[in-house]
Amino acid sequence: MSEAGQARVVLVGNPNTGKSTLFNALTGLRQRVGNYPGVTVARKSGTCELADGQKVELVDLPGLYSLAAVSPDERVVVDALLGRVKNERVPDVVVVVCDATNLLRNLFLAAQIAELGLPMVIAVNQMDAAKTRGIEIDGPLLSYRLNGVPVVLLSAWKGEGITEVRRAVATGLRQKSTFPTVTWPDAIAKAVATVALAAERDTHQPVPGALAQRLLFDTAPTIAEAIGWTAEAREVPIRQAREQVRSSGLNPPAAEPMVHYARLREILEGVVRGVSRETATVAVDAILLHRIFGPLCFAAIMLGLFWSVFALAKLPMAWIQQGVDLTKAFAASYLVSTPMLQSLVADGVVGGVGAFLTFLPQILILFLFVGILEDSGYMARAAFIMDRLFSWCGLNGKSFVPLLSGFACAIPGLLSTRTIEDPKARLATAFTVPFMSCSARFPIYALMCAAFIGPRYGAFWESVAMVGMHVVGLAVAVPTAFILTRFILKVRPAPFVLELPRYQMPKPRDVIWRMWQNASEFVSKAGTLIFAITFVVWALTYFPRDPAVAERVRAESPQMNAEQVEARVQAAYVEQSWMGRFGKSVQPVFDPCGFDWKLTVGVLASFPAREVIVSTLGITYSLGEGSDANSEDLRSAMREAKWTEGSRVDTPIFTLPTVLALMIFFALCSQCGSTVATLAQEAGSWRWAAASFVYMTALAWIFATAVYQIGSKIL
C-alpha cells in the first residue's frame, strides 16, 4: 500500500514486453515483494523517483493479453485497475508497456484499459529489437493521435529512455491524459446498456459501461463475481444481450477485438514504418526447436548447468566449511565447562545448520543459471520442446512452467498451475509437480555425489548423477500424468499456443537480483525450519544420558587412546538415545533399501522439510563419529560408517547401491509438509494430497529397494 499522499502508478503489459526489466530500472533495489490479499499472486512494488523529484509507488502487475480475465493473475490485474484490491485505490496513472516489434497487438490491451477512463502513459519498449528488424516508430505522431497521451520510445534492457519514462509519468500525473475510446456499433452499445441496467437492478450498485462491456464480452465470470451478480440472476439478461448482438450480424466475443483493431490500425497508419526483417532468432530457433537437435540441445544445456553447479561451487563451499569449523571450535572451547550446552551449540546448532549452509553456493549457482536461461529467452523454447512429450501423456506445454518451477520449489510450481484453464489438466499437473526435484532435495544429492560419486568417478559423473535424479522424477511424472489424464480424470487434449520471446543477453543486475531474492526466500524458509528441527533432533539424540553407558564403554576399551574411547562413548550415547531407539525400531522397514538406523532417522526427520536430512546426518554422525557436521568431516564420517549388527556387520554402509537408493528415494518421495498442504489447497481436497503423499512414498520405497537389491548383486 502506498504512503499517504503518494501517487500510485502501475505497470501493465503483455508477457515478454520487458515490463519487469523496466520496473527494475525505475525502482532499483527499492522493491517490496508480497502477496495480494486473499490470493497467492505475488505483488511487486517499489519506490520510483520521477523527473520532477516526486516519489511514487510503482506496482508491477502480472502480464496479460486482455482484460478478459480467466487466471488468478489476470483477475488481480483487473481488480487492481478497478481499485477493488483491499487497501488499494484506483491507480493515478497506468503505464502500458508495449513491444515495439508488435505494437498493434500490444495496444489492444491499452484500448481495453481506455474504457476504464484511467490516465495512461504508453512505454514502447524493445526499440533496439525494432531497429534490428527495420521497424521505425513515430512517437510524437502516436502521442498526437492518442489525444496527447505521453508516448516514450525506449530500450529498458539497454537502459535507454528510462529518464524519459520518469518524465512522462510526471507529465501523466499532471495532465491526466486518457487513451481515446472507440465508437461502438449501435447493437453493442444497446446490449451494453441492457446488461448494465440488469446488473444494477440485481446488485443494487452502479455498474459503469466498462464493466458492462466485460460482462457482455467475457465468457469467464470474473467481473460478475466481483460485483456479486449471481449466475442465476445474470444468465437470462446476458444471454438476451448477446442474442441482440448476434441478430445484428456480430459475434460478441469476436466483436470487441474487431472494433478495437479497426480503430488501432487507423491510429497506427504512418506511425509504424518499415518491413520486419528476419533476425538471428529465426536461425537459432531452426536448431534449438528442431525435432531432433532441440531435445539434444536441451539435454546438453541441463547437463552443462549441473556440471557448472559442482565446478564453480567448490571454492566458496570450502570457505563456508572453514567458517563452520572455526565457529564450532570457538563454541566448543568457550562452553567447555557446560557439556550439555556445548553439545547443543557446537553439535546441534552450528553443526546442523552449518551442514546445510555448506551447500548454499550450489543453490545460488543453480538459481543464477536458471535466471540466465529465463532472461535469454530459452526457457520458452524449452516449454515448446517439452510440449511434444507432454502431449503424449495428456498434457501440453502449459504444464512445463509449473513443472519447471517445481525444480526450484514445488509450492510456486503448484500455484502456477492456476494459469491452466482446464481444471482436470490443472489437477493432473499439480499432482505431478512434486515429482520434480526441488532445491530442498539438492543438498542430499550434492552430499552423496561429492562424498561417493565424485571421488571415485570424477566431476563429470557427479553431473550425470545430478541430472539423472531430475530425469528420474520426470520419467515417473510422465506415466503418472498419463494414467491420471487417460483413465482417472479423462482430460481432453487442448492445443498449446506459445509466444516465443526474442533472444537477448540477460542483464546481469536483474539476474543477480532475482537469484538473491530466490535464494534468500529459500534460506529464510528452510533455515527457520532447519533450526527448529535441528534443536529437536539434537535433544532426541542427546537424551537420555546414562553415565553407566560411558562406564561400560570405557571398561570395554582398555587398549584405546582417550580420543578413540571418547568417540566410542559418544557413539554409544547416540545409539542409546531416544532417537537411536526410535530409528532402530523403524529401521527394519527401510532395511531392504540399505538404510541403517541413522539414515532411517534422517529420512523420517526430513518429512517436514527435505533439506533437513543433511543437518540431521550432521548431528548424528558428528556425535556418533566424533566429526564435525560440515561438508568434509560429514563425508569422511559417512565413508567410514559400518554396519554394527546383522549379516553385514563391519561392512561399509554407504556402498554405491545404498547411495543411489537414497538419492532415488529422495527423488521420488513426497516433498515437504508445505507442499502437501498447498496441493490440498489447489486440488480443493485433502483426499488428493493424501493420495499424492502415499503414492509417492510407496513409489520411492519400491524403487529404492529395487535399486539397492539389484545393485548389491551386480556391483
XYZ file of C-alpha atoms in Angstrom:
715
model
C 0.000 0.000 0.000
C 1.356 3.438 -0.928
C 2.156 6.024 1.704
C -0.397 8.730 2.458
C -0.398 11.343 -0.292
C 1.913 9.307 -2.515
C 0.741 8.756 -6.092
C 0.215 5.170 -7.229
C 1.448 4.117 -10.676
C 1.014 0.623 -12.125
C 2.867 -1.137 -14.934
C 0.770 -3.386 -17.169
C 1.533 -5.109 -20.438
C 1.637 -8.336 -22.395
C 4.078 -11.048 -21.304
C 7.602 -10.723 -22.744
C 7.419 -6.956 -23.257
C 10.251 -6.210 -20.809
C 7.878 -4.888 -18.166
C 9.840 -6.329 -15.238
C 13.110 -5.020 -16.672
C 11.604 -1.532 -16.818
C 10.297 -1.945 -13.269
C 13.782 -2.866 -12.039
C 15.316 0.085 -13.868
C 12.809 2.538 -12.365
C 12.931 1.237 -8.794
C 16.469 -0.104 -8.453
C 16.739 -2.036 -5.195
C 13.864 -0.147 -3.585
C 11.439 -3.041 -4.035
C 8.982 -4.948 -1.893
C 7.634 -8.408 -2.697
C 4.486 -9.794 -1.074
C 1.096 -11.280 -1.933
C -2.205 -9.675 -2.838
C -4.823 -10.026 -0.073
C -6.670 -13.328 -0.201
C -4.625 -14.801 -3.050
C -1.127 -16.153 -3.558
C -0.340 -13.956 -6.562
C 2.925 -12.107 -5.962
C 2.755 -8.331 -5.571
C 5.893 -6.469 -6.634
C 6.083 -2.807 -5.732
C 8.781 -0.218 -5.268
C 9.526 3.463 -4.944
C 10.233 5.404 -8.123
C 11.584 8.944 -8.219
C 10.205 10.942 -11.148
C 11.950 13.626 -13.170
C 10.417 16.398 -11.054
C 11.678 14.820 -7.817
C 8.293 13.412 -6.847
C 8.364 9.896 -5.373
C 5.587 7.499 -6.347
C 4.697 3.905 -5.562
C 5.263 1.766 -8.652
C 3.481 -1.598 -8.878
C 4.471 -4.274 -11.397
C 1.236 -6.104 -12.261
C 1.303 -9.625 -13.770
C 1.475 -9.818 -17.553
C -1.708 -10.432 -19.531
C -3.007 -10.111 -23.084
C -6.557 -8.994 -22.356
C -8.842 -7.823 -19.565
C -10.957 -10.918 -20.226
C -9.553 -12.373 -17.008
C -9.522 -16.136 -16.519
C -6.496 -16.996 -14.367
C -5.899 -15.628 -10.838
C -3.039 -13.459 -12.146
C -5.322 -11.832 -14.703
C -8.053 -11.320 -12.117
C -5.597 -9.481 -9.869
C -4.754 -7.093 -12.718
C -8.420 -6.325 -13.369
C -9.101 -5.846 -9.650
C -6.084 -3.547 -9.312
C -7.198 -1.393 -12.247
C -10.709 -1.154 -10.819
C -9.476 -0.324 -7.319
C -11.044 -3.484 -5.917
C -7.892 -4.708 -4.140
C -8.113 -4.314 -0.371
C -6.387 -1.160 0.926
C -5.509 -0.028 -2.609
C -7.168 2.724 -4.581
C -7.559 3.145 -8.335
C -4.162 3.866 -9.978
C -3.309 7.509 -10.618
C -1.530 6.562 -13.850
C -1.321 3.328 -15.825
C 1.926 2.746 -17.739
C 1.188 0.316 -20.565
C 4.427 -1.350 -21.687
C 4.322 -2.389 -25.347
C 6.624 -4.442 -27.554
C 7.834 -2.212 -30.381
C 8.024 -5.191 -32.742
C 4.296 -5.904 -32.321
C 2.760 -2.559 -31.424
C -0.691 -3.216 -32.905
C -1.402 -6.254 -30.761
C 0.070 -4.684 -27.622
C -2.090 -1.573 -27.935
C -5.202 -3.759 -27.813
C -4.720 -4.040 -24.038
C -4.312 -0.268 -23.825
C -7.557 0.176 -25.769
C -9.378 -2.054 -23.283
C -7.942 -0.127 -20.325
C -9.032 3.101 -22.030
C -12.645 2.081 -21.459
C -11.947 2.379 -17.705
C -11.082 6.064 -18.146
C -7.700 5.829 -16.410
C -4.829 8.272 -17.172
C -2.228 6.491 -19.233
C 1.381 6.514 -20.447
C 2.477 4.352 -23.383
C 6.011 2.930 -22.994
C 7.099 1.419 -26.310
C 9.884 -0.917 -25.219
C 12.421 -3.044 -27.121
C 13.157 -0.341 -29.665
C 16.584 -1.921 -30.190
C 14.892 -5.081 -31.477
C 12.573 -2.998 -33.677
C 15.518 -1.187 -35.287
C 17.257 -4.504 -35.911
C 14.167 -5.640 -37.792
C 13.960 -2.406 -39.784
C 10.916 -1.029 -37.934
C 10.601 2.706 -37.241
C 8.029 4.289 -34.904
C 6.998 7.951 -34.824
C 6.460 8.586 -31.109
C 5.227 12.221 -31.324
C 2.698 11.309 -34.033
C 1.415 8.400 -31.953
C 1.034 10.673 -28.908
C -0.881 13.222 -31.020
C -3.301 10.563 -32.277
C -3.802 9.279 -28.723
C -5.162 12.638 -27.540
C -1.849 13.699 -26.023
C -1.192 10.555 -24.008
C 2.586 10.594 -23.312
C 4.473 8.111 -25.501
C 8.056 7.059 -24.766
C 10.285 5.011 -27.064
C 12.825 3.058 -25.018
C 15.002 0.018 -24.572
C 14.810 -0.933 -20.902
C 17.387 -3.680 -21.343
C 19.966 -1.151 -22.559
C 18.862 1.489 -20.081
C 17.835 3.858 -22.892
C 14.771 6.056 -22.370
C 14.428 5.455 -18.609
C 14.743 9.167 -17.818
C 12.097 9.903 -20.435
C 9.745 7.420 -18.752
C 10.188 9.216 -15.415
C 9.394 12.496 -17.165
C 6.373 11.031 -18.985
C 4.877 9.631 -15.762
C 5.267 13.036 -14.095
C 3.508 14.590 -17.102
C 0.778 11.952 -16.972
C 0.115 12.708 -13.304
C -0.338 16.400 -14.133
C -2.288 16.161 -17.395
C -4.365 13.032 -16.701
C -4.450 12.272 -20.446
C -6.607 9.288 -21.400
C -6.393 6.920 -24.355
C -9.163 7.590 -26.937
C -12.095 5.196 -26.724
C -13.825 3.600 -29.693
C -17.322 4.236 -31.008
C -19.231 1.003 -30.606
C -21.823 -0.196 -33.145
C -25.391 0.553 -32.063
C -26.189 -3.107 -31.383
C -23.246 -3.435 -28.983
C -23.931 -0.080 -27.296
C -27.567 -1.071 -26.668
C -26.553 -4.523 -25.411
C -24.034 -2.971 -23.000
C -26.717 -0.622 -21.663
C -29.107 -3.551 -21.209
C -26.523 -5.536 -19.255
C -25.623 -2.520 -17.098
C -29.276 -1.897 -16.148
C -29.870 -5.558 -15.291
C -26.687 -5.744 -13.207
C -27.539 -2.527 -11.331
C -31.043 -3.812 -10.625
C -29.820 -7.129 -9.222
C -26.708 -5.947 -7.340
C -28.046 -2.586 -6.126
C -24.863 -0.751 -7.128
C -23.806 1.363 -10.112
C -22.236 -0.646 -12.941
C -20.134 1.512 -15.310
C -20.186 0.839 -19.023
C -16.631 -0.570 -18.939
C -17.736 -3.305 -16.536
C -20.882 -3.963 -18.540
C -18.688 -4.471 -21.633
C -16.689 -7.122 -19.788
C -19.913 -8.821 -18.695
C -21.089 -8.881 -22.302
C -17.844 -9.924 -23.993
C -16.156 -12.234 -21.468
C -17.011 -15.896 -21.061
C -15.318 -16.062 -17.643
C -17.453 -14.844 -14.702
C -14.663 -12.705 -13.195
C -16.436 -9.336 -13.252
C -19.828 -10.811 -12.402
C -18.401 -12.456 -9.300
C -16.553 -9.271 -8.367
C -19.772 -7.227 -8.284
C -21.793 -10.020 -6.672
C -24.032 -10.802 -9.639
C -25.109 -14.419 -9.183
C -25.139 -16.951 -12.011
C -28.905 -17.386 -11.740
C -29.600 -13.656 -11.910
C -27.247 -12.881 -14.804
C -27.908 -15.856 -17.049
C -31.025 -14.529 -18.814
C -30.088 -10.834 -19.286
C -26.581 -11.653 -20.585
C -27.918 -14.319 -22.944
C -30.542 -11.928 -24.298
C -27.961 -9.143 -24.750
C -25.641 -11.463 -26.681
C -28.510 -12.634 -28.881
C -29.266 -8.969 -29.559
C -25.687 -8.500 -30.799
C -25.804 -11.673 -32.908
C -29.011 -10.524 -34.579
C -27.047 -7.571 -35.969
C -24.528 -9.913 -37.591
C -21.821 -9.634 -34.906
C -20.404 -12.295 -32.606
C -19.988 -10.863 -29.055
C -16.588 -12.411 -28.173
C -15.120 -11.509 -31.579
C -16.765 -8.086 -31.831
C -14.526 -6.458 -29.219
C -11.148 -7.178 -30.897
C -12.667 -6.490 -34.321
C -13.775 -2.975 -33.332
C -10.615 -2.167 -31.375
C -8.212 -3.401 -34.051
C -10.013 -1.455 -36.754
C -9.548 1.753 -34.738
C -5.932 0.915 -33.808
C -4.991 0.359 -37.447
C -6.236 3.863 -38.217
C -4.192 5.283 -35.334
C -1.008 3.461 -36.387
C -1.299 4.450 -40.047
C 2.002 6.224 -40.765
C 3.205 5.755 -37.171
C 4.865 2.389 -37.785
C 7.032 2.248 -40.892
C 9.342 -0.354 -42.385
C 9.076 -4.056 -43.069
C 10.077 -6.565 -40.419
C 13.206 -8.452 -41.445
C 14.235 -11.951 -40.438
C 16.566 -11.912 -37.443
C 19.112 -14.236 -35.897
C 16.346 -15.561 -33.640
C 14.845 -17.437 -36.587
C 18.184 -19.021 -37.483
C 18.890 -20.066 -33.893
C 15.381 -21.476 -33.482
C 15.911 -23.628 -36.555
C 18.380 -25.584 -34.414
C 17.047 -25.232 -30.866
C 13.465 -26.058 -31.892
C 14.428 -28.854 -34.283
C 12.595 -32.125 -33.714
C 15.877 -33.998 -33.167
C 18.508 -31.385 -32.316
C 16.200 -29.435 -29.994
C 15.866 -32.151 -27.316
C 19.584 -32.949 -27.630
C 20.479 -29.290 -27.065
C 18.102 -29.160 -24.108
C 19.756 -32.220 -22.538
C 23.232 -30.763 -23.146
C 22.247 -27.440 -21.564
C 20.857 -29.165 -18.481
C 23.986 -31.328 -18.166
C 26.210 -28.258 -18.503
C 24.143 -26.441 -15.895
C 24.657 -29.113 -13.253
C 28.328 -29.567 -14.124
C 28.780 -25.828 -13.556
C 26.998 -26.071 -10.215
C 29.640 -28.516 -8.988
C 32.681 -26.973 -10.646
C 32.038 -23.367 -9.600
C 30.844 -24.081 -6.064
C 33.917 -25.913 -4.761
C 35.888 -22.852 -3.626
C 33.054 -20.968 -1.853
C 31.958 -24.234 -0.242
C 35.475 -24.609 1.168
C 35.296 -21.065 2.573
C 31.987 -21.765 4.309
C 33.367 -25.047 5.620
C 36.301 -23.206 7.189
C 33.920 -20.721 8.774
C 31.819 -23.527 10.245
C 34.983 -25.207 11.557
C 36.158 -22.034 13.287
C 32.722 -21.259 14.722
C 32.294 -24.766 16.056
C 35.778 -24.855 17.582
C 35.197 -21.490 19.256
C 31.819 -22.587 20.649
C 33.248 -25.882 21.923
C 36.177 -24.189 23.690
C 34.071 -21.365 25.125
C 31.435 -23.722 26.560
C 33.772 -26.481 27.714
C 32.581 -26.109 31.322
C 28.956 -26.903 30.389
C 28.967 -30.151 28.353
C 25.244 -30.156 27.537
C 25.220 -26.539 26.326
C 28.471 -27.187 24.484
C 26.882 -30.097 22.642
C 23.730 -28.116 21.885
C 25.574 -25.143 20.378
C 28.554 -26.868 18.753
C 26.996 -30.131 17.576
C 23.350 -29.112 17.343
C 23.096 -25.514 16.148
C 26.461 -24.878 14.463
C 26.902 -28.430 13.244
C 23.372 -28.955 11.983
C 22.777 -25.565 10.368
C 26.371 -25.449 9.113
C 25.895 -28.731 7.275
C 23.042 -27.114 5.325
C 24.782 -23.768 4.720
C 27.741 -25.574 3.167
C 25.576 -26.235 0.111
C 24.350 -22.647 -0.234
C 26.864 -21.825 -3.047
C 25.462 -24.647 -5.165
C 21.902 -23.411 -4.616
C 22.933 -19.844 -5.527
C 24.653 -21.008 -8.711
C 21.617 -23.105 -9.654
C 19.304 -20.084 -9.320
C 21.831 -17.953 -11.230
C 21.920 -20.207 -14.281
C 18.157 -20.761 -14.279
C 17.755 -16.962 -14.290
C 20.148 -16.662 -17.229
C 18.194 -19.249 -19.214
C 14.909 -17.478 -18.435
C 16.104 -13.987 -19.352
C 17.842 -15.174 -22.507
C 14.509 -16.402 -23.879
C 15.460 -20.082 -23.901
C 13.014 -21.320 -21.275
C 10.031 -20.582 -23.515
C 11.694 -22.752 -26.179
C 12.142 -25.495 -23.604
C 8.377 -25.391 -22.990
C 7.799 -25.796 -26.729
C 10.178 -28.775 -26.856
C 8.562 -30.428 -23.844
C 5.083 -29.978 -25.341
C 5.793 -32.964 -27.588
C 6.478 -35.124 -24.556
C 3.574 -33.768 -22.531
C 1.077 -34.234 -25.359
C 1.731 -37.978 -25.161
C 0.610 -38.056 -21.526
C -2.462 -35.855 -21.990
C -0.943 -32.501 -21.017
C 0.637 -29.733 -23.076
C 3.425 -27.175 -22.865
C 1.462 -25.065 -20.378
C 2.363 -27.670 -17.785
C 6.065 -27.040 -18.384
C 6.193 -23.774 -16.434
C 4.689 -25.300 -13.251
C 6.945 -28.334 -13.595
C 9.976 -26.132 -14.235
C 9.103 -24.019 -11.201
C 8.953 -27.264 -9.245
C 12.685 -27.720 -9.804
C 13.218 -24.664 -7.589
C 10.321 -25.230 -5.183
C 7.113 -27.201 -5.556
C 4.961 -24.524 -3.930
C 5.299 -21.848 -6.672
C 5.024 -24.679 -9.180
C 1.684 -25.717 -7.702
C 0.478 -22.124 -7.586
C 1.441 -21.517 -11.223
C -0.884 -24.334 -12.325
C -3.623 -21.723 -11.986
C -2.705 -20.473 -15.465
C -4.038 -23.769 -16.905
C -7.664 -23.236 -17.868
C -8.846 -26.871 -17.853
C -9.428 -27.835 -14.178
C -8.699 -31.514 -14.864
C -5.417 -30.745 -16.633
C -4.619 -28.342 -13.793
C -5.159 -31.099 -11.213
C -3.099 -33.619 -13.189
C -0.242 -31.127 -13.450
C -0.440 -30.290 -9.744
C -0.309 -33.998 -8.895
C 2.922 -34.418 -10.897
C 4.709 -31.210 -9.803
C 6.075 -32.776 -6.561
C 7.995 -35.311 -8.668
C 10.290 -32.508 -9.813
C 13.488 -32.452 -7.742
C 13.230 -29.166 -5.858
C 16.136 -27.238 -4.360
C 15.379 -28.772 -0.947
C 16.456 -32.144 -2.347
C 19.569 -30.637 -3.854
C 21.714 -30.747 -0.658
C 21.344 -34.516 -0.209
C 22.116 -35.094 -3.905
C 25.164 -32.854 -3.596
C 26.331 -34.578 -0.414
C 26.064 -38.071 -1.878
C 27.680 -37.080 -5.167
C 30.538 -35.188 -3.520
C 31.199 -37.886 -0.912
C 30.930 -41.040 -3.011
C 30.482 -40.473 -6.753
C 32.895 -37.593 -7.415
C 35.947 -39.016 -5.608
C 35.565 -42.361 -7.363
C 34.261 -41.450 -10.815
C 35.027 -37.733 -11.295
C 33.103 -34.455 -11.636
C 31.516 -35.444 -14.959
C 29.687 -38.381 -13.407
C 28.694 -36.180 -10.480
C 26.862 -34.008 -13.001
C 25.369 -37.044 -14.713
C 24.065 -38.321 -11.380
C 22.528 -34.931 -10.578
C 20.833 -34.703 -13.966
C 19.794 -38.326 -13.584
C 17.887 -37.606 -10.374
C 15.947 -34.849 -12.124
C 15.302 -37.147 -15.084
C 14.075 -39.906 -12.751
C 11.447 -37.573 -11.317
C 10.333 -36.505 -14.783
C 10.375 -40.100 -16.051
C 7.976 -41.148 -13.286
C 5.855 -37.995 -13.594
C 5.105 -38.643 -17.287
C 3.451 -42.085 -16.884
C 1.743 -40.818 -13.727
C 0.227 -37.976 -15.737
C -0.696 -40.451 -18.496
C -2.653 -42.624 -16.047
C -4.358 -39.603 -14.489
C -5.345 -37.903 -17.738
C -6.356 -41.009 -19.692
C -8.023 -43.235 -17.106
C -8.884 -41.284 -13.936
C -9.534 -37.640 -14.816
C -10.061 -38.231 -18.573
C -8.597 -34.900 -19.679
C -9.487 -33.701 -23.164
C -6.329 -32.672 -25.106
C -6.013 -28.905 -25.623
C -3.896 -27.031 -28.182
C -0.783 -25.252 -26.931
C -0.196 -21.684 -28.130
C 3.034 -20.017 -27.025
C 4.656 -16.695 -27.852
C 8.411 -17.112 -28.156
C 10.340 -14.056 -26.937
C 13.380 -12.869 -28.849
C 16.799 -13.996 -27.721
C 18.762 -11.429 -25.760
C 21.711 -11.170 -23.442
C 20.475 -11.366 -19.841
C 21.022 -8.211 -17.813
C 23.460 -9.116 -15.002
C 21.835 -6.919 -12.372
C 18.367 -8.364 -12.979
C 19.625 -11.960 -12.942
C 21.677 -11.460 -9.783
C 18.837 -9.635 -8.037
C 16.353 -12.407 -8.812
C 18.910 -15.051 -7.788
C 19.384 -13.268 -4.485
C 15.628 -12.966 -3.920
C 15.007 -16.660 -4.648
C 17.945 -17.826 -2.555
C 17.034 -15.513 0.332
C 13.461 -16.787 0.332
C 14.673 -20.386 0.238
C 17.220 -19.917 3.038
C 14.855 -17.931 5.267
C 12.126 -20.546 4.885
C 14.413 -23.558 5.128
C 16.759 -22.037 7.709
C 13.995 -21.316 10.208
C 12.609 -24.822 9.903
C 16.062 -26.393 9.978
C 16.953 -24.504 13.154
C 13.806 -25.747 14.904
C 14.154 -29.338 13.717
C 17.887 -29.303 14.468
C 17.101 -28.480 18.094
C 14.545 -31.298 18.302
C 16.870 -33.800 16.629
C 19.743 -32.783 18.912
C 17.570 -33.226 22.024
C 16.338 -36.631 20.884
C 19.919 -37.613 20.080
C 21.412 -36.273 23.329
C 18.941 -37.605 25.884
C 18.869 -39.753 27.951
C 22.470 -39.570 29.202
C 23.062 -42.572 31.421
C 26.585 -42.440 32.982
C 26.561 -46.237 33.057
C 26.838 -46.251 29.248
C 30.121 -44.338 29.354
C 31.480 -46.530 32.143
C 30.647 -49.696 30.217
C 32.292 -48.459 27.003
C 35.447 -47.353 28.836
C 35.670 -50.721 30.562
C 35.399 -52.486 27.191
C 38.108 -50.328 25.554
C 41.254 -50.621 27.694
C 43.645 -50.653 24.727
C 42.331 -47.479 23.023
C 43.621 -43.949 23.473
C 41.487 -41.247 25.081
C 40.248 -39.813 21.765
C 39.156 -43.211 20.461
C 37.420 -44.037 23.733
C 35.555 -40.719 23.711
C 34.402 -41.349 20.137
C 33.019 -44.752 21.160
C 31.317 -43.210 24.196
C 29.597 -40.591 22.043
C 28.550 -43.250 19.527
C 27.081 -45.350 22.333
C 25.196 -42.359 23.730
C 23.618 -41.688 20.324
C 22.680 -45.336 19.909
C 21.017 -45.419 23.349
C 19.251 -42.069 22.895
C 15.556 -41.663 22.166
C 16.353 -41.016 18.528
C 18.594 -44.062 18.336
C 15.947 -46.295 19.860
C 13.256 -44.923 17.543
C 15.482 -45.263 14.495
C 16.302 -48.855 15.345
C 12.632 -49.715 15.827
C 11.701 -48.319 12.401
C 14.880 -49.355 10.565
C 13.566 -52.806 9.515
C 11.091 -51.038 7.211
C 13.981 -49.359 5.380
C 16.439 -52.241 5.646
C 15.526 -53.514 2.135
C 16.648 -50.082 0.861
C 20.047 -50.496 2.538
C 19.444 -47.803 5.178
C 20.857 -48.178 8.681
C 19.154 -46.605 11.697
C 20.969 -43.276 11.274
C 19.858 -42.956 7.662
C 16.369 -44.003 8.726
C 16.323 -41.214 11.310
C 17.454 -38.735 8.657
C 14.732 -39.847 6.246
C 11.980 -39.624 8.861
C 13.171 -36.258 10.208
C 13.140 -34.837 6.679
C 9.422 -35.338 6.022
C 8.583 -31.796 7.264
C 11.371 -30.385 5.034
C 13.622 -32.482 2.811
C 16.727 -30.326 3.271
C 16.710 -31.216 6.984
C 18.315 -34.604 6.286
C 21.764 -33.039 5.850
C 21.656 -31.268 9.199
C 20.195 -34.399 10.824
C 23.036 -36.521 9.466
C 25.396 -33.783 10.571
C 24.157 -34.175 14.140
C 24.018 -37.974 14.261
C 27.402 -38.500 12.625
C 29.007 -35.602 14.475
C 28.018 -37.082 17.827
C 28.343 -40.702 16.834
C 31.584 -40.488 14.882
C 33.290 -37.607 16.629
C 33.493 -35.490 13.468
C 32.295 -32.014 12.572
C 28.969 -31.704 10.787
C 30.386 -29.723 7.920
C 30.909 -30.853 4.389
C 34.256 -32.668 4.507
C 34.033 -34.131 8.005
C 30.498 -35.358 7.431
C 31.604 -37.024 4.202
C 34.517 -38.674 5.999
C 32.270 -39.948 8.776
C 29.838 -41.384 6.245
C 32.624 -43.048 4.257
C 33.897 -44.710 7.434
C 30.438 -45.754 8.700
C 29.960 -49.513 9.008
C 27.122 -51.840 9.916
C 27.275 -52.751 13.611
C 24.973 -55.762 13.563
C 23.344 -58.347 11.347
C 24.819 -60.217 8.395
C 26.509 -57.038 7.100
C 28.412 -56.267 10.325
C 31.703 -54.386 9.801
C 30.901 -53.776 6.106
C 30.518 -50.203 4.755
C 27.019 -48.769 4.966
C 27.444 -46.343 2.085
C 28.109 -48.581 -0.868
C 27.226 -47.318 -4.344
C 23.864 -49.191 -4.306
C 22.992 -47.540 -0.961
C 23.980 -44.093 -2.235
C 21.902 -44.492 -5.398
C 18.973 -45.954 -3.441
C 18.990 -42.970 -1.064
C 19.089 -40.491 -3.951
C 16.304 -42.351 -5.761
C 14.207 -42.359 -2.597
C 14.520 -38.589 -2.274
C 13.912 -38.075 -5.996
C 10.541 -39.822 -5.782
C 9.256 -39.333 -2.237
C 6.730 -36.635 -1.444
C 8.136 -33.189 -0.815
C 7.807 -31.127 2.364
C 4.711 -30.697 4.515
C 4.071 -27.268 2.991
C 3.881 -28.882 -0.444
C 1.262 -31.365 0.751
C -0.797 -28.532 2.259
C -0.508 -26.433 -0.917
C -1.555 -29.380 -3.080
C -4.620 -29.835 -0.880
C -5.417 -26.142 -1.327
C -5.024 -26.197 -5.111
C -6.853 -29.515 -5.536
C -9.629 -28.366 -3.236
C -9.424 -31.574 -1.234
C -7.105 -33.253 1.243
C -8.007 -36.526 -0.449
C -5.787 -35.715 -3.432
C -2.969 -34.503 -1.177
C -3.114 -37.692 0.895
C -3.209 -39.819 -2.259
C -0.151 -37.993 -3.594
C 1.781 -38.479 -0.343
C 1.010 -42.204 -0.099
C 1.609 -42.823 -3.819
C 4.959 -41.011 -3.919
C 6.238 -42.518 -0.658
C 5.332 -46.025 -1.816
C 6.982 -45.457 -5.196
C 10.111 -44.093 -3.510
C 10.404 -47.150 -1.248
C 9.790 -49.596 -4.112
C 12.330 -48.006 -6.463
C 14.933 -47.528 -3.706
C 14.561 -51.172 -2.693
C 14.883 -52.325 -6.295
C 17.995 -50.200 -6.871
C 19.684 -51.449 -3.689
C 18.798 -55.119 -4.087
C 19.691 -55.315 -7.777
C 22.748 -53.089 -7.373
C 24.095 -55.164 -4.480
C 24.010 -58.261 -6.652
C 25.653 -56.827 -9.772
C 28.122 -54.296 -8.284
